[in-house]
Short mmCIF file of C-alpha atoms in Angstrom, two decimals:
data_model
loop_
_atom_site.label_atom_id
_atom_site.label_comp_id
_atom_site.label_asym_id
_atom_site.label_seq_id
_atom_site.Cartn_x
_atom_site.Cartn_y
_atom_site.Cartn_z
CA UNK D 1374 26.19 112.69 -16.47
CA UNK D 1375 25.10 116.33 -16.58
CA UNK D 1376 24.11 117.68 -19.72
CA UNK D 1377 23.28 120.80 -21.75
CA UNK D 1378 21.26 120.60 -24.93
CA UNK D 1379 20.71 123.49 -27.33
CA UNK D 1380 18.70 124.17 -29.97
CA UNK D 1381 18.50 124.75 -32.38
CA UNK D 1382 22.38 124.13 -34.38
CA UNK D 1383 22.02 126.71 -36.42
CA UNK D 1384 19.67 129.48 -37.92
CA UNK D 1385 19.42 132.02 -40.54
CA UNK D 1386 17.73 135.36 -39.88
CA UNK D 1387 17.38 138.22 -41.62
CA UNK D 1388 18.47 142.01 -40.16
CA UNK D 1389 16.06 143.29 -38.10
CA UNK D 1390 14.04 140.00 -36.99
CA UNK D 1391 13.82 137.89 -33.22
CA UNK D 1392 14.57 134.78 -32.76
CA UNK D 1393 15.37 132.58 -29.75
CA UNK D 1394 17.46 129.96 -28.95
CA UNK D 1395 17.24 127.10 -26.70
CA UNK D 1396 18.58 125.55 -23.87
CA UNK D 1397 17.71 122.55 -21.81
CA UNK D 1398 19.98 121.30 -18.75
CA UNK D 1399 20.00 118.23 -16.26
CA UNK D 1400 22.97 120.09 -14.47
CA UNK D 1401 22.27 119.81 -10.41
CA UNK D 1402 23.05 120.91 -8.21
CA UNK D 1403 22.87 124.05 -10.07
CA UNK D 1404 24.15 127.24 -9.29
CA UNK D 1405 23.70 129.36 -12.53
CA UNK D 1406 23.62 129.37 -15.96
CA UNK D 1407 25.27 131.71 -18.64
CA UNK D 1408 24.84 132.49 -22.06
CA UNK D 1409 28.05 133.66 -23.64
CA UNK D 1410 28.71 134.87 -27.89
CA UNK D 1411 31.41 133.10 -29.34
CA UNK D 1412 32.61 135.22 -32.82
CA UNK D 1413 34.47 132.76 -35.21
CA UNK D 1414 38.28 132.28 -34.01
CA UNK D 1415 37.18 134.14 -30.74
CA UNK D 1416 36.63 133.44 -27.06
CA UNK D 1417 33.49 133.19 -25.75
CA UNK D 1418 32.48 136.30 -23.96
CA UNK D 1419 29.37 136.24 -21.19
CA UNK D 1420 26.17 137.65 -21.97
CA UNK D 1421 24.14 137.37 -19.54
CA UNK D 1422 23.97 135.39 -15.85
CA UNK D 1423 21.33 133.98 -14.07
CA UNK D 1424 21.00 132.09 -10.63
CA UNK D 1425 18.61 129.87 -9.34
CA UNK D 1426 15.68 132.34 -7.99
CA UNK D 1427 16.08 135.06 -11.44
CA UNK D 1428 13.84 134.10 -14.19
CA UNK D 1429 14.92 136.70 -16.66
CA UNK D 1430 18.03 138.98 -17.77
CA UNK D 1431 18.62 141.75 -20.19
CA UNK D 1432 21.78 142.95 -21.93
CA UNK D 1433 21.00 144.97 -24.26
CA UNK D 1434 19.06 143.54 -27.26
CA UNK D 1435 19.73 140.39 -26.00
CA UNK D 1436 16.79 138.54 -23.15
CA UNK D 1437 17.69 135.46 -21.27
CA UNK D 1438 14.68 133.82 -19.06
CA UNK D 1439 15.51 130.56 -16.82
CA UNK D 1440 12.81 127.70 -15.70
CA UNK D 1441 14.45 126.33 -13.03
CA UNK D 1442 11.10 123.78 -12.24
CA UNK D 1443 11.43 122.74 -16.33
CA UNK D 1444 15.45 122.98 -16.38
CA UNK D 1445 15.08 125.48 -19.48
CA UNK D 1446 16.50 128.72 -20.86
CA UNK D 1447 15.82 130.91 -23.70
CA UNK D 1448 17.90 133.83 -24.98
CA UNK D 1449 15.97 136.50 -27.44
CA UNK D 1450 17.41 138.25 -30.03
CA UNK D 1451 15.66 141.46 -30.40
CA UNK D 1452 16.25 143.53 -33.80
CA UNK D 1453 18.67 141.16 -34.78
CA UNK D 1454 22.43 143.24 -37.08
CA UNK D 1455 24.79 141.94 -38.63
CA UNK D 1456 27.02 141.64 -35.62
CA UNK D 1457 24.85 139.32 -34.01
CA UNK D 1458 26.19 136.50 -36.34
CA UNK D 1459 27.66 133.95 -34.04
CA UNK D 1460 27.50 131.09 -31.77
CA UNK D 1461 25.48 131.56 -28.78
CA UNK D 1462 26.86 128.54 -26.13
CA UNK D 1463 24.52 128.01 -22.88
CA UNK D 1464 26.48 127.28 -19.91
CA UNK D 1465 25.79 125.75 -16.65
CA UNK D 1466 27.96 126.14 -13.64
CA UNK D 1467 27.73 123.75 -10.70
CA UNK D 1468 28.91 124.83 -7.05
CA UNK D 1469 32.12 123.82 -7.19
CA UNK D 1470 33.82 125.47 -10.47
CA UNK D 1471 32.54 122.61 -12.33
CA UNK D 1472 31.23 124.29 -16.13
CA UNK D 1473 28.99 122.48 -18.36
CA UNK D 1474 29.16 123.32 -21.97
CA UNK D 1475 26.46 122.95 -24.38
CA UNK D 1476 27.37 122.67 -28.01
CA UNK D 1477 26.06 126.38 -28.90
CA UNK D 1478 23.86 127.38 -31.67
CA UNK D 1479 25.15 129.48 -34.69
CA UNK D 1480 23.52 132.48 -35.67
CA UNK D 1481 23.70 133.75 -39.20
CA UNK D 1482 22.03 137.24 -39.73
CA UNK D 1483 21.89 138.28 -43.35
CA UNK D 1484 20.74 141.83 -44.82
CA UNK V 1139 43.97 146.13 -18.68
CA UNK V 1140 43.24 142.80 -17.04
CA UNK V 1141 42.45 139.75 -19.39
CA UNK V 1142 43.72 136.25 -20.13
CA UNK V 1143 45.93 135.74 -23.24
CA UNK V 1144 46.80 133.11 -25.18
CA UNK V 1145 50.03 132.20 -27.48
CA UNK V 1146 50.89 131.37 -30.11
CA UNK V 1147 47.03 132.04 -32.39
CA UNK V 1148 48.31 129.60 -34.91
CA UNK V 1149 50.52 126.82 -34.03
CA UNK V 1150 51.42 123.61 -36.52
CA UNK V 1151 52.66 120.71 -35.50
CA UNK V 1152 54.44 117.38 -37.27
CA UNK V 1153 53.70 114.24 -36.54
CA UNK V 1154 55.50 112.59 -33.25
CA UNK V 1155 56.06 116.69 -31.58
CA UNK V 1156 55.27 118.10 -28.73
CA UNK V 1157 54.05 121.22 -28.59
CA UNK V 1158 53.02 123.85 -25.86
CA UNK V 1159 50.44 126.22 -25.47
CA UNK V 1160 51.10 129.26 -23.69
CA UNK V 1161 48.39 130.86 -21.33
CA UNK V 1162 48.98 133.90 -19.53
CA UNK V 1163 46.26 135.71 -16.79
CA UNK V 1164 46.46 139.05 -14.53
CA UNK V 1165 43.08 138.41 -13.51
CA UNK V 1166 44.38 137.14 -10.06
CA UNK V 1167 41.51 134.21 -10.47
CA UNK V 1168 42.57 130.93 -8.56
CA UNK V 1169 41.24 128.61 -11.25
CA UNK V 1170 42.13 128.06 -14.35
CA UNK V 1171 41.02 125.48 -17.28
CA UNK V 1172 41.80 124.28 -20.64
CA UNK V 1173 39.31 123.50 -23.15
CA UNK V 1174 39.38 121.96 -26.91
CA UNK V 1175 36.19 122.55 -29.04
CA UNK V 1176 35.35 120.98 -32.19
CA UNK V 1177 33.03 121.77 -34.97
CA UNK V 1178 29.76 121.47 -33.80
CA UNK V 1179 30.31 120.10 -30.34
CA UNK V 1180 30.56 121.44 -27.26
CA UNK V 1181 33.63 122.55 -25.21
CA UNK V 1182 35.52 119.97 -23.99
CA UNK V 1183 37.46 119.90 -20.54
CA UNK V 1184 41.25 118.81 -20.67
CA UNK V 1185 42.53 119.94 -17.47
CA UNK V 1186 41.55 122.37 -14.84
CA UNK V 1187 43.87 123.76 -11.87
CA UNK V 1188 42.30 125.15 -8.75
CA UNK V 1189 45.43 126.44 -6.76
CA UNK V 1190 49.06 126.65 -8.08
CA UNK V 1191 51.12 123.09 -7.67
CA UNK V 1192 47.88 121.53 -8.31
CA UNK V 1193 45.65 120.32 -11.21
CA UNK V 1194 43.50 117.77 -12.31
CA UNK V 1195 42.25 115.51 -15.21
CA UNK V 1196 39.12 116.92 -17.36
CA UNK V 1197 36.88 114.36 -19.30
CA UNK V 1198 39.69 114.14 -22.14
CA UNK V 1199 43.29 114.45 -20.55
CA UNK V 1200 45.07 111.86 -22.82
CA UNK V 1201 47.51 112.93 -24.35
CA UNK V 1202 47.67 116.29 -22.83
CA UNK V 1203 49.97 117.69 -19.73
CA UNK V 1204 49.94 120.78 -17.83
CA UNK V 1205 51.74 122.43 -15.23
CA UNK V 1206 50.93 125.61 -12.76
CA UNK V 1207 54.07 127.06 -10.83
CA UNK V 1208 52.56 129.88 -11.12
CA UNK V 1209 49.17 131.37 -10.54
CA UNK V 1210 49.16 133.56 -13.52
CA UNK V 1211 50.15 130.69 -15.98
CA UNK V 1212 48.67 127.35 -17.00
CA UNK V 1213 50.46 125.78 -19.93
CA UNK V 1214 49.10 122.82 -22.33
CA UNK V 1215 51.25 120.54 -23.69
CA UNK V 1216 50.10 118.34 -26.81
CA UNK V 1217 51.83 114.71 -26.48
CA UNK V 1218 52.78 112.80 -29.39
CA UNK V 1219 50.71 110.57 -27.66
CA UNK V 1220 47.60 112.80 -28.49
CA UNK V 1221 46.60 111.35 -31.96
CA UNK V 1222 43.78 113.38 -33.06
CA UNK V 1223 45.35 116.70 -31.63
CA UNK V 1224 44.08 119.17 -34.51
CA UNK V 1225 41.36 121.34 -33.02
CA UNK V 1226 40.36 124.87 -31.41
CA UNK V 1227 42.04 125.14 -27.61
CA UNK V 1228 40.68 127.96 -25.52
CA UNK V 1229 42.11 128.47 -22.01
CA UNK V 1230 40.24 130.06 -19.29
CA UNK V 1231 39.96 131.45 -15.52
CA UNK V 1232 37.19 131.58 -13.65
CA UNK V 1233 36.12 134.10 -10.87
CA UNK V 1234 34.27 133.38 -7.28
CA UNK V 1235 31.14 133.86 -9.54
CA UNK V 1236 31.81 131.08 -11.75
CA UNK V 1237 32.64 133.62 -14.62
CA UNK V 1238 35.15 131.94 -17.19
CA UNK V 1239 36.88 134.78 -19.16
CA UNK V 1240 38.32 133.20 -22.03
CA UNK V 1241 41.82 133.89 -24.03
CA UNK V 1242 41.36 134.39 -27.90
CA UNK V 1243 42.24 131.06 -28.48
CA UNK V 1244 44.72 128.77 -30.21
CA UNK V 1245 44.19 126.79 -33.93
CA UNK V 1246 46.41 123.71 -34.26
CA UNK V 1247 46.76 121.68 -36.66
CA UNK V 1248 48.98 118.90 -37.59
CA UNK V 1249 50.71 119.03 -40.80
#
């Protein structure tokens, strides 16, 4: 069965510092993988996409790289704020509609 | 202002009802999916519908029941037969890009 694992669950950072989350996938065949913010009682919105042959993607403060060989992603939060607190979800889309959810990581910035 | 909405935000529901989920998109996207999501796990496919008149099972469809007459809407039902039913539901369409756009989602809870 496919599978997305994040890590970490959760951190704590405080305003103004990186960090960078996790993701590792056995999705295939693989067409790309997103990292969307999910604000408590919210939607997830997409952050950044990336297909097969990209191995990184900005938006903003936020960097997402992809290892297709090593099935691995990484998103960096750069000079994290307060708005940043969330949950960060990595998702992996097959060819054929088919979405694979990982179980997100929760960011808590404090000042 | 196109987008995917869901009603109602807050819905309760008694032991034995059914209840129904409303979700609504002008995003004139073919496919469209329901989700649930639980603390700390990952999202959860229910159903999914591809072209109106047509939909099929996700990895946790008992219980649940949907219809599409249309291609803008896709609603949930909760079954009495669904017997753990309180959770997050988030509905969403996806574009030719794999894209989901999510609606704001909807808290039930059985009282």
């Amino acid at each position: 069965k496919n599978q997305v694992e994040q890590s970490p669950q959760s951190l704590i950072i405080l305003e103004g510092k990186n960090c960078t989350l996790q993701c590792n996938y056995t999705v295939s065949p693989f067409s790309n993988l997103r990292w969307y913010k999910q604000d408590t009682g919210r939607g997830p919105v997409s952050l950044t996409i990336m297909t097969f042959s990209e191995n990184t993607k900005s938006n903003g403060r936020y960097t997402a790289t992809l290892d297709a060989d090593t099935k691995q992603s990484s998103l960096h939060i750069t000079a994290s704020q307060l708005s940043d607190s969330a949950s960060y979800i990595c998702v992996v889309s097959e060819y054929d509609y088919k979405l694979s959810f990982g179980a997100g990581t929760t960011v808590t910035v404090r000042a | 202002d196109g987008g995917i909405t869901q009603s109602p935000k807050y819905l309760f529901r008694k032991e034995g009802q059914n209840v129904t989920l409303s979700c609504e998109q002008n995003l004139n996207h073919d496919a469209m999916y329901w989700y649930r999501q639980d603390p700390g796990q990952g999202l959860r496919l229910i159903y999914y519908s591809q072209i109106v008149n047509d939909f099929q099972k996700g990895d946790i469809a008992e219980g649940y029941s949907v219809s599409r007459e249309k291609k803008e809407s896709f609603p949930l039902t909760v079954t009495s037969a669904q017997k753990n039913p309180t959770a997050f539901y988030l509905c969403a369409s996806i574009n030719r890009d794999t894209e989901a756009f999510f609606g704001q989602g909807t808290r039930l809870t059985v009282v």
